[in-house]
CSV table of C-alpha atoms and ligand atoms in Angstrom, one decimal:
chain,number,residue,atom,x,y,z
A,4,MET,CA,0.2,0.1,-0.1
A,5,ASN,CA,1.1,3.5,-0.9
A,6,LYS,CA,2.1,5.6,2.3
A,7,ASN,CA,0.3,8.6,0.8
A,8,SER,CA,-3.0,6.8,0.6
A,9,LEU,CA,-5.9,8.0,2.9
A,10,LEU,CA,-8.0,4.9,3.9
A,11,SER,CA,-9.4,5.7,7.5
A,12,MET,CA,-9.2,8.5,10.1
A,13,ARG,CA,-7.5,5.7,12.3
A,14,ASP,CA,-4.3,5.9,10.1
A,15,LEU,CA,-3.7,9.7,10.8
A,16,SER,CA,-2.3,11.2,14.1
A,17,ALA,CA,-3.7,14.5,15.6
A,18,GLU,CA,-0.7,16.1,14.1
A,19,GLU,CA,-1.3,14.6,10.6
A,20,ILE,CA,-4.8,15.7,10.9
A,21,MET,CA,-3.8,19.2,11.7
A,22,THR,CA,-1.5,19.5,8.9
A,23,ILE,CA,-4.1,18.7,6.3
A,24,LEU,CA,-6.5,21.3,7.8
A,25,ASN,CA,-3.9,23.7,7.9
A,26,ASP,CA,-3.0,23.1,4.0
A,27,ALA,CA,-6.9,23.3,3.3
A,28,LEU,CA,-6.7,26.8,5.0
A,29,LEU,CA,-3.7,27.9,2.9
A,30,PHE,CA,-5.6,26.7,-0.3
A,31,ASP,CA,-8.5,29.1,0.9
A,32,GLU,CA,-6.4,32.1,1.9
A,33,LYS,CA,-3.1,32.1,0.1
A,34,TYR,CA,-2.5,29.5,-2.6
A,35,GLN,CA,-5.8,29.5,-4.5
A,36,ASP,CA,-4.0,29.0,-7.8
A,37,TRP,CA,-1.4,26.5,-6.5
A,38,GLN,CA,-1.1,23.5,-8.9
A,39,LEU,CA,0.8,20.1,-8.7
A,40,PRO,CA,4.4,20.7,-9.9
A,41,CYS,CA,4.4,17.0,-11.6
A,42,ARG,CA,5.1,16.1,-15.3
A,43,LYS,CA,1.9,14.3,-15.5
A,44,ALA,CA,-0.9,13.9,-12.8
A,45,LEU,CA,-3.4,11.3,-13.9
A,46,VAL,CA,-6.4,10.6,-11.3
A,47,ALA,CA,-8.7,8.1,-11.7
A,48,ASN,CA,-12.2,8.4,-9.7
A,49,LEU,CA,-13.7,5.0,-9.4
A,50,PHE,CA,-17.2,5.2,-7.7
A,51,TYR,CA,-19.1,1.8,-7.2
A,52,GLU,CA,-22.1,3.8,-5.4
A,53,SER,CA,-23.9,6.9,-6.2
A,54,SER,CA,-22.6,10.3,-5.1
A,55,THR,CA,-22.7,14.1,-6.0
A,56,ARG,CA,-20.6,15.9,-3.4
A,57,THR,CA,-17.9,13.6,-2.8
A,58,HIS,CA,-17.4,12.5,-6.7
A,59,TYR,CA,-17.7,16.1,-7.9
A,60,SER,CA,-15.6,17.7,-5.1
A,61,PHE,CA,-13.0,15.4,-5.7
A,62,GLU,CA,-13.3,16.2,-9.2
A,63,SER,CA,-12.9,19.8,-8.5
A,64,ALA,CA,-10.1,19.5,-6.5
A,65,GLU,CA,-8.3,17.6,-9.2
A,66,LEU,CA,-9.1,19.9,-11.9
A,67,GLN,CA,-8.2,23.1,-9.9
A,68,LEU,CA,-4.8,21.4,-9.1
A,69,GLY,CA,-4.1,20.8,-12.6
A,70,CYS,CA,-4.6,17.0,-12.9
A,71,LYS,CA,-5.9,15.2,-15.7
A,72,VAL,CA,-8.9,13.4,-14.5
A,73,ALA,CA,-10.8,10.0,-15.8
A,74,ASP,CA,-14.0,9.3,-14.6
A,75,ILE,CA,-14.5,5.7,-14.6
A,76,ALA,CA,-18.0,4.4,-15.5
A,77,VAL,CA,-18.4,1.2,-13.4
A,78,SER,CA,-21.1,0.3,-15.6
A,79,GLN,CA,-19.4,0.4,-19.1
A,80,SER,CA,-16.2,-1.4,-17.5
A,81,SER,CA,-15.2,-4.8,-17.1
A,82,VAL,CA,-16.7,-4.6,-13.8
A,83,THR,CA,-19.8,-5.9,-15.6
A,84,LYS,CA,-18.0,-8.9,-16.8
A,85,GLY,CA,-17.3,-9.7,-13.1
A,86,GLU,CA,-13.8,-8.4,-13.0
A,87,THR,CA,-12.6,-8.0,-9.3
A,88,LEU,CA,-11.8,-4.7,-7.6
A,89,TYR,CA,-8.3,-5.5,-7.4
A,90,ASP,CA,-7.9,-6.4,-11.1
A,91,THR,CA,-9.7,-2.9,-12.0
A,92,VAL,CA,-7.2,-1.0,-9.5
A,93,LYS,CA,-4.2,-2.8,-10.8
A,94,THR,CA,-5.2,-2.3,-14.4
A,95,LEU,CA,-5.7,1.7,-13.7
A,96,GLU,CA,-2.2,1.5,-12.2
A,97,ALA,CA,-0.8,-0.4,-15.3
A,98,VAL,CA,-2.2,1.9,-17.6
A,99,GLY,CA,-0.6,5.1,-16.1
A,100,TYR,CA,-2.8,6.5,-13.3
A,101,ASP,CA,-0.7,8.1,-10.6
A,102,ALA,CA,-3.7,8.0,-7.9
A,103,VAL,CA,-7.3,6.4,-7.6
A,104,VAL,CA,-10.0,7.9,-5.7
A,105,ILE,CA,-12.5,4.9,-4.6
A,106,ARG,CA,-15.8,4.7,-3.3
A,107,HIS,CA,-17.2,1.3,-2.6
A,108,PRO,CA,-20.3,-0.4,-0.8
A,109,GLN,CA,-18.0,-3.0,0.9
A,110,ASP,CA,-16.5,-2.2,4.6
A,111,ALA,CA,-12.6,-2.0,4.4
A,112,TYR,CA,-12.6,-3.0,0.6
A,113,TYR,CA,-9.1,-1.3,0.4
A,114,LYS,CA,-7.7,-4.6,2.4
A,115,GLU,CA,-7.9,-6.3,-1.0
A,116,LEU,CA,-5.8,-3.6,-2.6
A,117,GLU,CA,-2.4,-4.1,-0.4
A,118,ASN,CA,-0.6,-4.8,-3.6
A,119,VAL,CA,-1.6,-1.7,-5.5
A,120,ASN,CA,1.3,0.8,-5.4
A,121,ILE,CA,-0.3,4.2,-6.4
A,122,PRO,CA,-2.0,6.1,-3.6
A,123,ILE,CA,-5.8,5.2,-2.9
A,124,LEU,CA,-8.0,7.9,-1.6
A,125,ASN,CA,-11.0,6.4,0.3
A,126,GLY,CA,-14.4,8.3,-0.8
A,127,GLY,CA,-16.5,6.1,1.4
A,128,ASP,CA,-16.3,2.2,2.1
A,129,GLY,CA,-19.6,0.6,3.1
A,130,ALA,CA,-20.5,1.6,6.7
A,131,GLY,CA,-17.0,1.8,7.6
A,132,ASP,CA,-14.9,5.3,7.0
A,133,HIS,CA,-15.4,8.5,4.9
A,134,PRO,CA,-12.0,10.2,5.8
A,135,THR,CA,-12.4,13.0,3.6
A,136,GLN,CA,-16.2,13.8,4.8
A,137,CYS,CA,-14.5,13.7,8.4
A,138,LEU,CA,-11.8,16.2,7.3
A,139,LEU,CA,-14.2,18.7,5.7
A,140,ASP,CA,-16.5,18.5,8.8
A,141,LEU,CA,-13.4,19.1,10.9
A,142,LEU,CA,-12.4,22.0,8.7
A,143,THR,CA,-16.2,23.3,9.2
A,144,MET,CA,-15.6,23.3,13.1
A,145,TYR,CA,-12.0,24.6,13.0
A,146,LYS,CA,-13.3,27.5,10.8
A,147,GLU,CA,-16.0,28.3,13.1
A,148,PHE,CA,-14.4,27.9,16.6
A,149,GLY,CA,-10.7,28.3,15.8
A,150,THR,CA,-9.6,25.0,17.6
A,151,LEU,CA,-11.1,21.2,17.8
A,152,LYS,CA,-10.3,20.9,21.4
A,153,GLY,CA,-13.0,20.9,24.0
A,154,LEU,CA,-16.1,21.0,21.7
A,155,ASN,CA,-19.2,19.4,22.6
A,156,VAL,CA,-20.7,17.7,19.5
A,157,VAL,CA,-23.8,15.5,19.1
A,158,ILE,CA,-24.2,13.2,16.1
A,159,CYS,CA,-27.9,12.1,15.3
A,160,GLY,CA,-29.9,9.7,13.6
A,161,ASP,CA,-28.9,6.6,11.6
A,162,ILE,CA,-25.5,6.0,13.5
A,163,LEU,CA,-25.5,2.3,12.6
A,164,HIS,CA,-25.2,2.4,9.0
A,165,SER,CA,-23.1,5.7,8.6
A,166,ARG,CA,-19.5,5.8,7.9
A,167,VAL,CA,-19.6,9.4,8.6
A,168,ALA,CA,-20.5,8.9,12.4
A,169,SER,CA,-17.6,6.6,12.9
A,170,SER,CA,-15.0,8.5,11.2
A,171,ASN,CA,-16.1,11.5,13.1
A,172,LYS,CA,-16.0,9.8,16.6
A,173,GLU,CA,-12.3,8.6,15.7
A,174,ALA,CA,-11.0,11.9,15.0
A,175,LEU,CA,-12.8,14.4,17.4
A,176,GLU,CA,-11.7,12.3,20.2
A,177,LYS,CA,-8.4,11.9,19.2
A,178,LEU,CA,-8.5,15.8,18.8
A,179,GLY,CA,-9.7,16.3,22.3
A,180,SER,CA,-13.5,16.9,21.6
A,181,THR,CA,-16.6,15.1,23.2
A,182,VAL,CA,-18.8,13.5,20.9
A,183,ARG,CA,-22.0,11.6,21.9
A,184,PHE,CA,-24.5,9.9,19.8
A,185,ALA,CA,-28.6,10.4,19.6
A,186,GLY,CA,-31.4,8.9,17.8
A,187,PRO,CA,-33.4,5.6,17.5
A,188,LYS,CA,-32.1,3.0,19.7
A,189,GLU,CA,-32.2,0.4,17.0
A,190,TRP,CA,-29.8,2.5,15.2
A,191,GLN,CA,-26.9,3.0,17.9
A,192,ARG,CA,-23.5,1.2,18.0
A,193,GLU,CA,-21.8,-0.6,20.8
A,194,GLY,CA,-19.2,1.5,22.3
A,195,PHE,CA,-20.8,4.8,21.2
A,196,PRO,CA,-22.0,7.0,24.2
A,197,VAL,CA,-25.9,7.4,23.7
A,198,VAL,CA,-27.7,10.7,24.9
A,199,ASP,CA,-31.2,12.1,24.5
A,200,LEU,CA,-31.2,15.0,21.9
A,201,ASP,CA,-33.4,17.0,23.8
A,202,GLU,CA,-31.5,16.8,27.1
A,203,VAL,CA,-28.3,18.2,25.3
A,204,ILE,CA,-29.5,20.4,22.9
A,205,SER,CA,-29.0,23.7,24.5
A,206,GLU,CA,-25.5,23.0,25.5
A,207,VAL,CA,-23.9,21.5,22.3
A,208,ASP,CA,-21.4,23.6,20.0
A,209,VAL,CA,-22.2,21.2,17.1
A,210,VAL,CA,-25.3,19.4,16.0
A,211,MET,CA,-24.7,16.9,13.3
A,212,MET,CA,-27.6,15.4,11.5
A,213,LEU,CA,-27.4,12.1,9.5
A,214,ARG,CA,-29.4,10.7,6.7
A,215,ILE,CA,-31.4,7.5,7.0
A,216,GLN,CA,-29.5,5.0,4.8
A,217,ARG,CA,-32.1,3.0,3.3
A,218,GLU,CA,-30.0,1.8,0.8
A,219,ARG,CA,-28.1,-0.2,3.8
A,220,GLY,CA,-31.4,-1.5,5.1
A,221,ALA,CA,-32.3,1.3,7.5
A,222,ALA,CA,-35.9,0.8,8.4
A,223,LEU,CA,-37.9,2.0,11.5
A,224,THR,CA,-40.7,-0.1,13.0
A,225,ASP,CA,-42.2,2.7,15.0
A,226,MET,CA,-42.5,5.2,12.6
A,227,LYS,CA,-45.5,5.9,10.4
A,228,ASP,CA,-44.2,8.6,7.9
A,229,ASP,CA,-41.4,11.3,7.7
A,230,GLU,CA,-43.1,14.1,10.0
A,231,SER,CA,-43.0,11.7,13.1
A,232,TYR,CA,-39.3,11.0,12.4
A,233,LEU,CA,-38.5,14.8,12.4
A,234,GLU,CA,-40.8,15.1,15.5
A,235,LYS,CA,-39.0,12.3,17.4
A,236,TYR,CA,-35.6,12.5,16.4
A,237,GLY,CA,-34.9,15.1,13.8
A,238,LEU,CA,-33.8,19.0,14.0
A,239,SER,CA,-37.5,20.5,14.1
A,240,LYS,CA,-37.8,24.4,14.3
A,241,ALA,CA,-38.4,23.9,18.2
A,242,ARG,CA,-35.2,22.1,18.9
A,243,TYR,CA,-33.2,24.7,16.7
A,244,ALA,CA,-34.8,27.4,18.9
A,245,LYS,CA,-32.9,26.0,21.9
A,246,LEU,CA,-29.5,25.9,20.6
A,247,LYS,CA,-26.9,28.3,22.0
A,248,ASP,CA,-26.0,31.5,19.8
A,249,SER,CA,-22.8,30.1,18.9
A,250,ALA,CA,-23.9,26.7,18.0
A,251,ILE,CA,-23.8,25.4,14.4
A,252,VAL,CA,-25.9,22.8,12.4
A,253,MET,CA,-24.1,20.0,10.2
A,254,HIS,CA,-25.3,17.5,7.6
A,255,PRO,CA,-22.9,15.7,5.4
A,256,ALA,CA,-26.0,15.6,2.6
A,257,PRO,CA,-27.8,14.6,0.6
A,258,VAL,CA,-30.4,15.7,3.2
A,259,ASN,CA,-33.9,14.0,3.2
A,260,ARG,CA,-35.7,17.5,3.6
A,261,GLY,CA,-38.4,17.3,6.2
A,262,VAL,CA,-37.2,14.1,7.8
A,263,GLU,CA,-34.0,14.7,9.5
A,264,ILE,CA,-34.2,18.4,9.3
A,265,ASP,CA,-36.9,20.9,8.7
A,266,THR,CA,-36.8,21.9,5.2
A,267,ASP,CA,-36.7,25.7,6.4
A,268,LEU,CA,-33.5,25.1,8.4
A,269,VAL,CA,-31.3,23.5,5.7
A,270,GLU,CA,-30.0,27.1,4.8
A,271,ALA,CA,-30.9,28.8,8.2
A,272,GLU,CA,-28.4,31.3,9.9
A,273,LYS,CA,-26.6,28.3,12.1
A,274,SER,CA,-26.7,25.9,9.0
A,275,ARG,CA,-23.1,25.2,7.7
A,276,ILE,CA,-24.5,22.5,5.3
A,277,PHE,CA,-23.4,24.3,2.1
A,278,PRO,CA,-20.2,25.6,3.4
A,279,GLN,CA,-19.5,22.0,4.2
A,280,MET,CA,-19.3,21.2,0.7
A,281,SER,CA,-17.0,24.2,-0.3
A,282,ASN,CA,-14.7,22.9,2.5
A,283,GLY,CA,-14.9,19.5,0.7
A,284,VAL,CA,-13.0,20.9,-2.1
A,285,LEU,CA,-10.2,22.3,0.1
A,286,VAL,CA,-9.8,19.4,2.1
A,287,ARG,CA,-9.6,17.2,-1.0
A,288,LYS,CA,-6.9,19.5,-2.4
A,289,ALA,CA,-4.9,19.1,0.6
A,290,VAL,CA,-5.3,15.3,0.5
A,291,ILE,CA,-4.6,15.1,-3.1
A,292,LYS,CA,-1.3,17.3,-2.7
A,293,ARG,CA,-0.4,14.9,0.2
A,294,ALA,CA,-1.1,12.0,-2.2
A,295,PHE,CA,1.6,13.2,-4.6
A,296,GLY,CA,4.0,13.7,-1.9
A,297,PHE,CA,4.4,17.3,-1.7
A,298,GLU,CA,4.8,18.6,2.0
A,299,SER,CA,5.3,22.2,1.1
A,300,PHE,CA,3.5,24.8,-1.4
A,301,GLU,CA,7.1,25.9,-2.5
B,427,LIG,C1,-22.5,10.7,3.0
B,427,LIG,C2,-21.8,9.4,2.6
B,427,LIG,O1,-21.8,9.1,1.2
B,427,LIG,O2,-21.4,8.7,3.2
B,427,LIG,N1,-22.7,11.7,2.3
B,427,LIG,C3,-21.2,12.5,1.5
B,427,LIG,O3,-20.3,11.5,1.0
B,427,LIG,N2,-21.6,13.4,1.4
B,427,LIG,C4,-23.5,10.4,4.0
B,427,LIG,C5,-24.8,10.0,3.2
B,427,LIG,O4,-25.0,9.4,2.1
B,427,LIG,O5,-25.8,10.1,4.0
């Protein structure tokens, strides 16, 4: 495995996380036009699951950095002839790609890719990890609060099927913040501390709502309709009104409007849902710079 790969937040120390975030800030504030100083920088995007934000913000980051980008259409590739993930990625390496971004429905799919030599950037593995989503979440909090130490974060909803929940728990705890989880009890994970959203809503710095992952089999037995989910577990207007002045609302999106969050709150004053997406391009630029082995901007 290439050491500049990014597979899971588990693999990054607190210091490495801060280096990526500081690079992302420099891309925002100083080096907007910086490009990779390589003769060729061919990046393949290989998405086996639907994606809008992760896919196209990786592509935006790649194009801004001067990469040449191939979007691999899985449905038109030899994957449909039964080719394995390993053989597909080894093929991309053999034909000259320098890095590959992968999203795949299988948890820890990258374990099969030990013998791949080009950097692999994980765009989400099943219900496992989503490191670049976590980094953009961290950047959003860092820009807001100027620190990632001592923050009080609550993550709500479908924790069980979410790769965003586990990556954020891992990273925020490593950086010295408190993360707790709320939502239906059948969607909690072992070892993840549970709270009642209504008991903590007025004291948290960040409330992060998660989408119900119906494609991963999430189903609730006690819910008759979407409004009752919003009422019981979601970010309703009544809960929003109880937030501290300085608190922010986050959601990795796509949002089920009127289910996890009241539709009028998606762009409310405290919502950072769209800024999260812009921050996603910045952290992905930093992660690609790292994948190509460039430590400084000089
Ligand atoms: C998340 C994902 O794909 O895990 N979305 C994203 O990358 N922006 C969360 C989700 O799909 O609910």
